[in-house]
PDB file of C-alpha atoms in Angstrom:
ATOM      1  CA  UNK A 265     -36.528 -24.725   6.482  1.00 45.00           C
ATOM      2  CA  UNK A 266     -32.782 -24.300   6.857  1.00 48.00           C
ATOM      3  CA  UNK A 267     -30.687 -21.371   7.954  1.00 48.00           C
ATOM      4  CA  UNK A 268     -28.499 -19.859   5.285  1.00 45.00           C
ATOM      5  CA  UNK A 269     -25.563 -17.487   5.646  1.00 44.00           C
ATOM      6  CA  UNK A 270     -25.759 -14.525   3.294  1.00 47.00           C
ATOM      7  CA  UNK A 271     -22.508 -12.586   2.993  1.00 51.00           C
ATOM      8  CA  UNK A 272     -23.105  -8.967   2.093  1.00 53.00           C
ATOM      9  CA  UNK A 273     -20.208  -6.879   0.819  1.00 53.00           C
ATOM     10  CA  UNK A 274     -20.136  -3.115   1.123  1.00 52.00           C
ATOM     11  CA  UNK A 275     -17.248  -1.040  -0.189  1.00 48.00           C
ATOM     12  CA  UNK A 276     -16.556   1.968   1.974  1.00 48.00           C
ATOM     13  CA  UNK A 277     -14.308   4.618   0.504  1.00 45.00           C
ATOM     14  CA  UNK A 278     -12.335   6.292   3.261  1.00 48.00           C
ATOM     15  CA  UNK A 279     -10.068   9.076   2.118  1.00 48.00           C
ATOM     16  CA  UNK A 280      -7.055  10.572   3.841  1.00 46.00           C
ATOM     17  CA  UNK A 281      -4.523  12.932   2.384  1.00 46.00           C
ATOM     18  CA  UNK A 282      -0.987  14.005   3.068  1.00 47.00           C
ATOM     19  CA  UNK A 283       0.936  16.924   1.657  1.00 40.00           C
ATOM     20  CA  UNK A 284      -1.697  18.802  -0.265  1.00 41.00           C
ATOM     21  CA  UNK A 285       0.151  21.993  -1.035  1.00 40.00           C
ATOM     22  CA  UNK A 286       1.571  22.234   2.473  1.00 46.00           C
ATOM     23  CA  UNK A 287       4.795  24.010   3.349  1.00 44.00           C
ATOM     24  CA  UNK A 288       7.487  21.998   5.087  1.00 45.00           C
ATOM     25  CA  UNK A 289      10.379  23.532   6.953  1.00 44.00           C
ATOM     26  CA  UNK A 290      13.549  21.467   6.690  1.00 46.00           C
ATOM     27  CA  UNK A 291      15.139  21.478  10.150  1.00 43.00           C
ATOM     28  CA  UNK A 292      18.635  21.222   8.638  1.00 47.00           C
ATOM     29  CA  UNK A 293      18.308  24.237   6.357  1.00 48.00           C
ATOM     30  CA  UNK A 294      16.470  27.504   5.873  1.00 48.00           C
ATOM     31  CA  UNK A 295      14.750  26.262   2.709  1.00 62.00           C
ATOM     32  CA  UNK A 296      10.994  26.604   2.581  1.00 87.00           C
ATOM     33  CA  UNK A 297       9.419  23.758   0.605  1.00 86.00           C
ATOM     34  CA  UNK A 298       5.918  24.059  -0.842  1.00 91.00           C
ATOM     35  CA  UNK A 299       4.885  20.645  -2.110  1.00 92.00           C
ATOM     36  CA  UNK A 300       3.150  19.917  -5.388  1.00 95.00           C
ATOM     37  CA  UNK A 301      -0.629  20.177  -5.589  1.00 95.00           C
ATOM     38  CA  UNK A 302      -3.156  18.717  -8.018  1.00 96.00           C
ATOM     39  CA  UNK A 303      -4.933  21.590  -9.768  1.00 95.00           C
ATOM     40  CA  UNK A 304      -8.087  19.869 -11.005  1.00 93.00           C
ATOM     41  CA  UNK A 305      -9.819  19.405  -7.651  1.00 91.00           C
ATOM     42  CA  UNK A 306      -9.460  17.400  -4.454  1.00 93.00           C
ATOM     43  CA  UNK A 307      -6.907  14.695  -5.267  1.00 94.00           C
ATOM     44  CA  UNK A 308      -7.905  12.352  -2.452  1.00 92.00           C
ATOM     45  CA  UNK A 309     -11.630  12.666  -3.077  1.00 92.00           C
ATOM     46  CA  UNK A 310     -11.142  12.110  -6.799  1.00 94.00           C
ATOM     47  CA  UNK A 311      -8.940   9.029  -6.437  1.00 95.00           C
ATOM     48  CA  UNK A 312     -11.105   7.544  -3.704  1.00 92.00           C
ATOM     49  CA  UNK A 313     -14.377   7.971  -5.574  1.00 92.00           C
ATOM     50  CA  UNK A 314     -12.849   6.462  -8.715  1.00 94.00           C
ATOM     51  CA  UNK A 315     -11.180   3.455  -7.098  1.00 95.00           C
ATOM     52  CA  UNK A 316     -13.131   0.233  -6.673  1.00 92.00           C
ATOM     53  CA  UNK A 317     -12.370  -2.628  -4.354  1.00 94.00           C
ATOM     54  CA  UNK A 318     -12.260  -5.481  -6.903  1.00 93.00           C
ATOM     55  CA  UNK A 319     -15.028  -7.958  -6.145  1.00 91.00           C
ATOM     56  CA  UNK A 320     -12.809 -10.987  -6.700  1.00 93.00           C
ATOM     57  CA  UNK A 321     -10.223  -9.534  -4.334  1.00 94.00           C
ATOM     58  CA  UNK A 322     -12.907  -8.938  -1.711  1.00 90.00           C
ATOM     59  CA  UNK A 323     -14.282 -12.464  -2.060  1.00 88.00           C
ATOM     60  CA  UNK A 324     -10.818 -13.907  -1.499  1.00 90.00           C
ATOM     61  CA  UNK A 325      -9.918 -11.499   1.315  1.00 90.00           C
ATOM     62  CA  UNK A 326      -7.068 -10.006  -0.703  1.00 94.00           C
ATOM     63  CA  UNK A 327      -5.832  -6.852   0.977  1.00 95.00           C
ATOM     64  CA  UNK A 328      -2.676  -4.818   1.256  1.00 95.00           C
ATOM     65  CA  UNK A 329      -0.887  -1.761  -0.089  1.00 96.00           C
ATOM     66  CA  UNK A 330      -0.166  -0.576  -3.601  1.00 97.00           C
ATOM     67  CA  UNK A 331       2.680   1.938  -3.700  1.00 97.00           C
ATOM     68  CA  UNK A 332       3.371   4.189  -6.679  1.00 98.00           C
ATOM     69  CA  UNK A 333       6.122   6.699  -7.246  1.00 97.00           C
ATOM     70  CA  UNK A 334       6.010   9.554  -9.720  1.00 97.00           C
ATOM     71  CA  UNK A 335       7.639  12.883 -10.395  1.00 97.00           C
ATOM     72  CA  UNK A 336       5.865  16.198 -10.686  1.00 97.00           C
ATOM     73  CA  UNK A 337       8.285  18.177 -12.809  1.00 97.00           C
ATOM     74  CA  UNK A 338       8.921  21.899 -12.554  1.00 96.00           C
ATOM     75  CA  UNK A 339       6.476  22.505 -15.417  1.00 97.00           C
ATOM     76  CA  UNK A 340       3.626  20.941 -13.431  1.00 96.00           C
ATOM     77  CA  UNK A 341       3.429  17.641 -15.300  1.00 97.00           C
ATOM     78  CA  UNK A 342       3.306  14.148 -13.817  1.00 96.00           C
ATOM     79  CA  UNK A 343       5.916  11.775 -15.259  1.00 96.00           C
ATOM     80  CA  UNK A 344       7.878   8.602 -14.468  1.00 96.00           C
ATOM     81  CA  UNK A 345       4.925   6.772 -12.906  1.00 97.00           C
ATOM     82  CA  UNK A 346       6.099   3.465 -11.420  1.00 97.00           C
ATOM     83  CA  UNK A 347       4.558   0.797  -9.207  1.00 97.00           C
ATOM     84  CA  UNK A 348       7.059   0.175  -6.425  1.00 97.00           C
ATOM     85  CA  UNK A 349       5.115  -2.618  -4.749  1.00 96.00           C
ATOM     86  CA  UNK A 350       1.720  -4.317  -4.732  1.00 96.00           C
ATOM     87  CA  UNK A 351       0.307  -7.458  -3.129  1.00 94.00           C
ATOM     88  CA  UNK A 352      -1.930  -8.554  -6.007  1.00 97.00           C
ATOM     89  CA  UNK A 353      -2.472  -7.570  -9.626  1.00 97.00           C
ATOM     90  CA  UNK A 354      -6.211  -6.999  -9.004  1.00 97.00           C
ATOM     91  CA  UNK A 355      -5.437  -4.244  -6.515  1.00 97.00           C
ATOM     92  CA  UNK A 356      -2.744  -2.828  -8.790  1.00 98.00           C
ATOM     93  CA  UNK A 357      -5.096  -2.673 -11.776  1.00 97.00           C
ATOM     94  CA  UNK A 358      -7.831  -0.957  -9.779  1.00 97.00           C
ATOM     95  CA  UNK A 359      -5.380   1.626  -8.451  1.00 97.00           C
ATOM     96  CA  UNK A 360      -3.810   2.305 -11.836  1.00 97.00           C
ATOM     97  CA  UNK A 361      -7.242   2.739 -13.430  1.00 97.00           C
ATOM     98  CA  UNK A 362      -8.053   5.639 -11.101  1.00 96.00           C
ATOM     99  CA  UNK A 363      -4.612   7.201 -11.544  1.00 96.00           C
ATOM    100  CA  UNK A 364      -5.056   7.154 -15.310  1.00 95.00           C
ATOM    101  CA  UNK A 365      -8.161   9.318 -14.942  1.00 96.00           C
ATOM    102  CA  UNK A 366      -6.170  12.222 -13.504  1.00 95.00           C
ATOM    103  CA  UNK A 367      -5.678  15.333 -15.590  1.00 93.00           C
ATOM    104  CA  UNK A 368      -1.985  16.125 -15.912  1.00 94.00           C
ATOM    105  CA  UNK A 369      -2.158  19.581 -14.367  1.00 94.00           C
ATOM    106  CA  UNK A 370      -0.179  20.221 -11.188  1.00 97.00           C
ATOM    107  CA  UNK A 371       1.347  23.063  -9.275  1.00 96.00           C
ATOM    108  CA  UNK A 372       4.984  21.960  -8.964  1.00 96.00           C
ATOM    109  CA  UNK A 373       6.998  21.733  -5.795  1.00 96.00           C
ATOM    110  CA  UNK A 374       8.703  25.023  -4.973  1.00 95.00           C
ATOM    111  CA  UNK A 375      11.791  25.602  -2.879  1.00 93.00           C
ATOM    112  CA  UNK A 376      12.114  29.203  -1.778  1.00 92.00           C
ATOM    113  CA  UNK A 377       9.577  30.067  -4.471  1.00 92.00           C
ATOM    114  CA  UNK A 378      11.442  28.335  -7.307  1.00 95.00           C
ATOM    115  CA  UNK A 379       9.717  25.406  -9.092  1.00 96.00           C
ATOM    116  CA  UNK A 380      11.669  22.134  -9.066  1.00 96.00           C
ATOM    117  CA  UNK A 381      11.208  18.499 -10.082  1.00 97.00           C
ATOM    118  CA  UNK A 382      10.183  16.365  -7.106  1.00 97.00           C
ATOM    119  CA  UNK A 383       9.441  12.684  -6.694  1.00 97.00           C
ATOM    120  CA  UNK A 384       6.481  11.607  -4.564  1.00 97.00           C
ATOM    121  CA  UNK A 385       4.900   8.428  -3.264  1.00 97.00           C
ATOM    122  CA  UNK A 386       1.182   7.691  -3.520  1.00 97.00           C
ATOM    123  CA  UNK A 387      -0.269   4.799  -1.544  1.00 96.00           C
ATOM    124  CA  UNK A 388      -3.510   2.885  -1.929  1.00 97.00           C
ATOM    125  CA  UNK A 389      -4.416   0.894   1.188  1.00 96.00           C
ATOM    126  CA  UNK A 390      -6.942  -1.907   0.632  1.00 96.00           C
ATOM    127  CA  UNK A 391      -8.379  -3.399   3.824  1.00 94.00           C
ATOM    128  CA  UNK A 392     -11.147  -5.969   4.402  1.00 92.00           C
ATOM    129  CA  UNK A 393     -13.118  -6.374   7.630  1.00 90.00           C
ATOM    130  CA  UNK A 394     -15.686  -9.049   8.486  1.00 84.00           C
ATOM    131  CA  UNK A 395     -18.687  -8.004  10.581  1.00 82.00           C
ATOM    132  CA  UNK A 396     -16.821  -5.099  12.120  1.00 84.00           C
ATOM    133  CA  UNK A 397     -15.755  -1.545  11.448  1.00 85.00           C
ATOM    134  CA  UNK A 398     -12.063  -0.653  11.053  1.00 88.00           C
ATOM    135  CA  UNK A 399     -10.428  -0.238  14.471  1.00 91.00           C
ATOM    136  CA  UNK A 400      -9.755   3.363  15.466  1.00 94.00           C
ATOM    137  CA  UNK A 401      -6.552   2.882  17.445  1.00 96.00           C
ATOM    138  CA  UNK A 402      -5.555   6.516  16.949  1.00 96.00           C
ATOM    139  CA  UNK A 403      -8.704   7.825  18.626  1.00 96.00           C
ATOM    140  CA  UNK A 404      -8.165   5.552  21.618  1.00 97.00           C
ATOM    141  CA  UNK A 405      -4.493   6.520  21.840  1.00 98.00           C
ATOM    142  CA  UNK A 406      -5.321  10.236  21.681  1.00 97.00           C
ATOM    143  CA  UNK A 407      -7.852   9.907  24.495  1.00 97.00           C
ATOM    144  CA  UNK A 408      -5.354   8.024  26.655  1.00 98.00           C
ATOM    145  CA  UNK A 409      -2.755  10.687  25.950  1.00 97.00           C
ATOM    146  CA  UNK A 410      -5.163  13.424  27.049  1.00 97.00           C
ATOM    147  CA  UNK A 411      -5.732  11.508  30.276  1.00 97.00           C
ATOM    148  CA  UNK A 412      -1.948  11.266  30.722  1.00 97.00           C
ATOM    149  CA  UNK A 413      -2.001   7.471  30.543  1.00 98.00           C
ATOM    150  CA  UNK A 414       1.134   7.467  28.443  1.00 97.00           C
ATOM    151  CA  UNK A 415       2.116   3.796  28.688  1.00 97.00           C
ATOM    152  CA  UNK A 416      -1.304   2.678  27.440  1.00 98.00           C
ATOM    153  CA  UNK A 417      -1.355   5.416  24.823  1.00 98.00           C
ATOM    154  CA  UNK A 418       1.978   4.161  23.482  1.00 98.00           C
ATOM    155  CA  UNK A 419       0.573   0.658  23.002  1.00 98.00           C
ATOM    156  CA  UNK A 420      -2.332   1.962  20.924  1.00 98.00           C
ATOM    157  CA  UNK A 421      -0.066   4.234  18.864  1.00 98.00           C
ATOM    158  CA  UNK A 422       2.030   1.122  18.171  1.00 98.00           C
ATOM    159  CA  UNK A 423      -1.092  -0.709  16.944  1.00 97.00           C
ATOM    160  CA  UNK A 424      -2.177   2.253  14.835  1.00 96.00           C
ATOM    161  CA  UNK A 425       1.248   2.508  13.176  1.00 97.00           C
ATOM    162  CA  UNK A 426       1.317  -1.237  12.551  1.00 94.00           C
ATOM    163  CA  UNK A 427      -2.048  -0.820  10.784  1.00 91.00           C
ATOM    164  CA  UNK A 428      -0.957   2.249   8.821  1.00 93.00           C
ATOM    165  CA  UNK A 429       2.781   2.763   8.522  1.00 93.00           C
ATOM    166  CA  UNK A 430       2.350   5.701   6.142  1.00 94.00           C
ATOM    167  CA  UNK A 431       0.522   8.104   8.486  1.00 94.00           C
ATOM    168  CA  UNK A 432       3.150  10.620   9.551  1.00 95.00           C
ATOM    169  CA  UNK A 433       0.829  12.141  12.177  1.00 95.00           C
ATOM    170  CA  UNK A 434       0.846   8.857  14.108  1.00 97.00           C
ATOM    171  CA  UNK A 435       4.622   8.844  14.257  1.00 97.00           C
ATOM    172  CA  UNK A 436       4.661  12.464  15.391  1.00 97.00           C
ATOM    173  CA  UNK A 437       2.201  11.636  18.185  1.00 97.00           C
ATOM    174  CA  UNK A 438       4.166   8.576  19.252  1.00 98.00           C
ATOM    175  CA  UNK A 439       7.339  10.658  19.321  1.00 98.00           C
ATOM    176  CA  UNK A 440       5.713  12.958  21.903  1.00 98.00           C
ATOM    177  CA  UNK A 441       4.726   9.993  24.066  1.00 98.00           C
ATOM    178  CA  UNK A 442       8.199   8.478  23.887  1.00 98.00           C
ATOM    179  CA  UNK A 443       9.734  11.809  24.824  1.00 98.00           C
ATOM    180  CA  UNK A 444       7.506  12.051  27.888  1.00 98.00           C
ATOM    181  CA  UNK A 445       8.386   8.477  28.860  1.00 98.00           C
ATOM    182  CA  UNK A 446      12.095   9.229  28.603  1.00 97.00           C
ATOM    183  CA  UNK A 447      12.823   7.363  25.364  1.00 98.00           C
ATOM    184  CA  UNK A 448      14.620  10.253  23.697  1.00 97.00           C
ATOM    185  CA  UNK A 449      16.282   8.041  21.085  1.00 97.00           C
ATOM    186  CA  UNK A 450      12.983   6.472  20.045  1.00 97.00           C
ATOM    187  CA  UNK A 451      11.313   9.881  20.027  1.00 98.00           C
ATOM    188  CA  UNK A 452      13.963  11.308  17.717  1.00 98.00           C
ATOM    189  CA  UNK A 453      13.727   8.313  15.389  1.00 98.00           C
ATOM    190  CA  UNK A 454       9.922   8.643  15.125  1.00 98.00           C
ATOM    191  CA  UNK A 455      10.164  12.395  14.569  1.00 97.00           C
ATOM    192  CA  UNK A 456      12.644  11.962  11.721  1.00 97.00           C
ATOM    193  CA  UNK A 457      10.524   9.241  10.091  1.00 97.00           C
ATOM    194  CA  UNK A 458       7.432  11.422  10.446  1.00 96.00           C
ATOM    195  CA  UNK A 459       9.198  14.294   8.695  1.00 93.00           C
ATOM    196  CA  UNK A 460      10.424  11.991   5.921  1.00 94.00           C
ATOM    197  CA  UNK A 461       6.933  10.635   5.222  1.00 95.00           C
ATOM    198  CA  UNK A 462       5.465  14.128   5.437  1.00 92.00           C
ATOM    199  CA  UNK A 463       7.853  15.247   2.732  1.00 90.00           C
ATOM    200  CA  UNK A 464       7.723  12.186   0.436  1.00 94.00           C
ATOM    201  CA  UNK A 465       4.086  11.043   0.423  1.00 95.00           C
ATOM    202  CA  UNK A 466       1.654  13.167  -1.518  1.00 94.00           C
ATOM    203  CA  UNK A 467      -1.417  11.159  -0.513  1.00 93.00           C
ATOM    204  CA  UNK A 468      -2.774   7.978   1.006  1.00 94.00           C
ATOM    205  CA  UNK A 469      -6.062   6.561  -0.272  1.00 94.00           C
ATOM    206  CA  UNK A 470      -7.860   4.094   1.987  1.00 93.00           C
ATOM    207  CA  UNK A 471     -10.213   1.657   0.261  1.00 93.00           C
ATOM    208  CA  UNK A 472     -12.047  -0.344   2.907  1.00 91.00           C
ATOM    209  CA  UNK A 473     -14.337  -3.316   2.331  1.00 89.00           C
ATOM    210  CA  UNK A 474     -16.862  -4.396   4.961  1.00 86.00           C
ATOM    211  CA  UNK A 475     -18.391  -7.873   4.656  1.00 81.00           C
ATOM    212  CA  UNK A 476     -21.408  -8.709   6.799  1.00 77.00           C
ATOM    213  CA  UNK A 477     -22.912 -12.135   7.405  1.00 72.00           C
ATOM    214  CA  UNK A 478     -26.701 -12.214   7.611  1.00 67.00           C
ATOM    215  CA  UNK A 479     -28.575 -15.353   8.689  1.00 62.00           C
ATOM    216  CA  UNK A 480     -31.934 -16.093   7.083  1.00 63.00           C
ATOM    217  CA  UNK A 481     -34.242 -19.087   6.648  1.00 62.00           C
ATOM    218  CA  UNK A 482     -34.419 -20.556   3.155  1.00 57.00           C
ATOM    219  CA  UNK A 483     -35.311 -23.846   1.537  1.00 60.00           C
ATOM    220  CA  UNK A 484     -32.403 -25.969   0.338  1.00 56.00           C
ATOM    221  CA  UNK A 485     -28.693 -25.674   0.684  1.00 56.00           C
ATOM    222  CA  UNK A 486     -26.593 -22.959   2.241  1.00 53.00           C
ATOM    223  CA  UNK A 487     -25.798 -20.004  -0.032  1.00 50.00           C
ATOM    224  CA  UNK A 488     -23.046 -17.446   0.292  1.00 51.00           C
ATOM    225  CA  UNK A 489     -23.077 -14.335  -1.823  1.00 52.00           C
ATOM    226  CA  UNK A 490     -21.261 -11.056  -2.160  1.00 51.00           C
TER     227      UNK A 490
END
């Protein structure tokens, strides 16, 4: 009897959303901006449940971000859909397939109550992990912040932002830490970037694959499967 490694692949759909009908106050003006909102249900839940981690991509540990831009016009219609960047065509195709399932019914962006055309970014984040869960750097950073261990908290916010550069809440949190530590320039830079992302990104969809290796006794040669 020989030991064989069996690789089990589980796709976990983790959803996070940004700018779902929220109001944003522009610090340089008195304009009140209400961002566009998808009218046919929960946008993040819909996209996440209809996006698959391509099996071939998972087998070859292909991961990365797919970034789309589109405009929601003042009549509540999505137009000018473009892929700004993607690491592999398999991830692009999977992302586009879920986007194409959307109904074209939106509440447009409004500035001071007036509907306007507005361009947004939508990001799909594909990540693969082997025998481990995704690291929760944000949770660790938040706990360190609560305990006033600001230097250590900053290091974990740095790791969290390196893992997810599109999460504006991480930048806002890091700005607070930098301010406390006396880095006013860095704090201002993070705050401005946080506001920019908050205003430009309509949603981030996390598609996470977990591969687990299981050892078992079998006759014959070693077998690896997904």
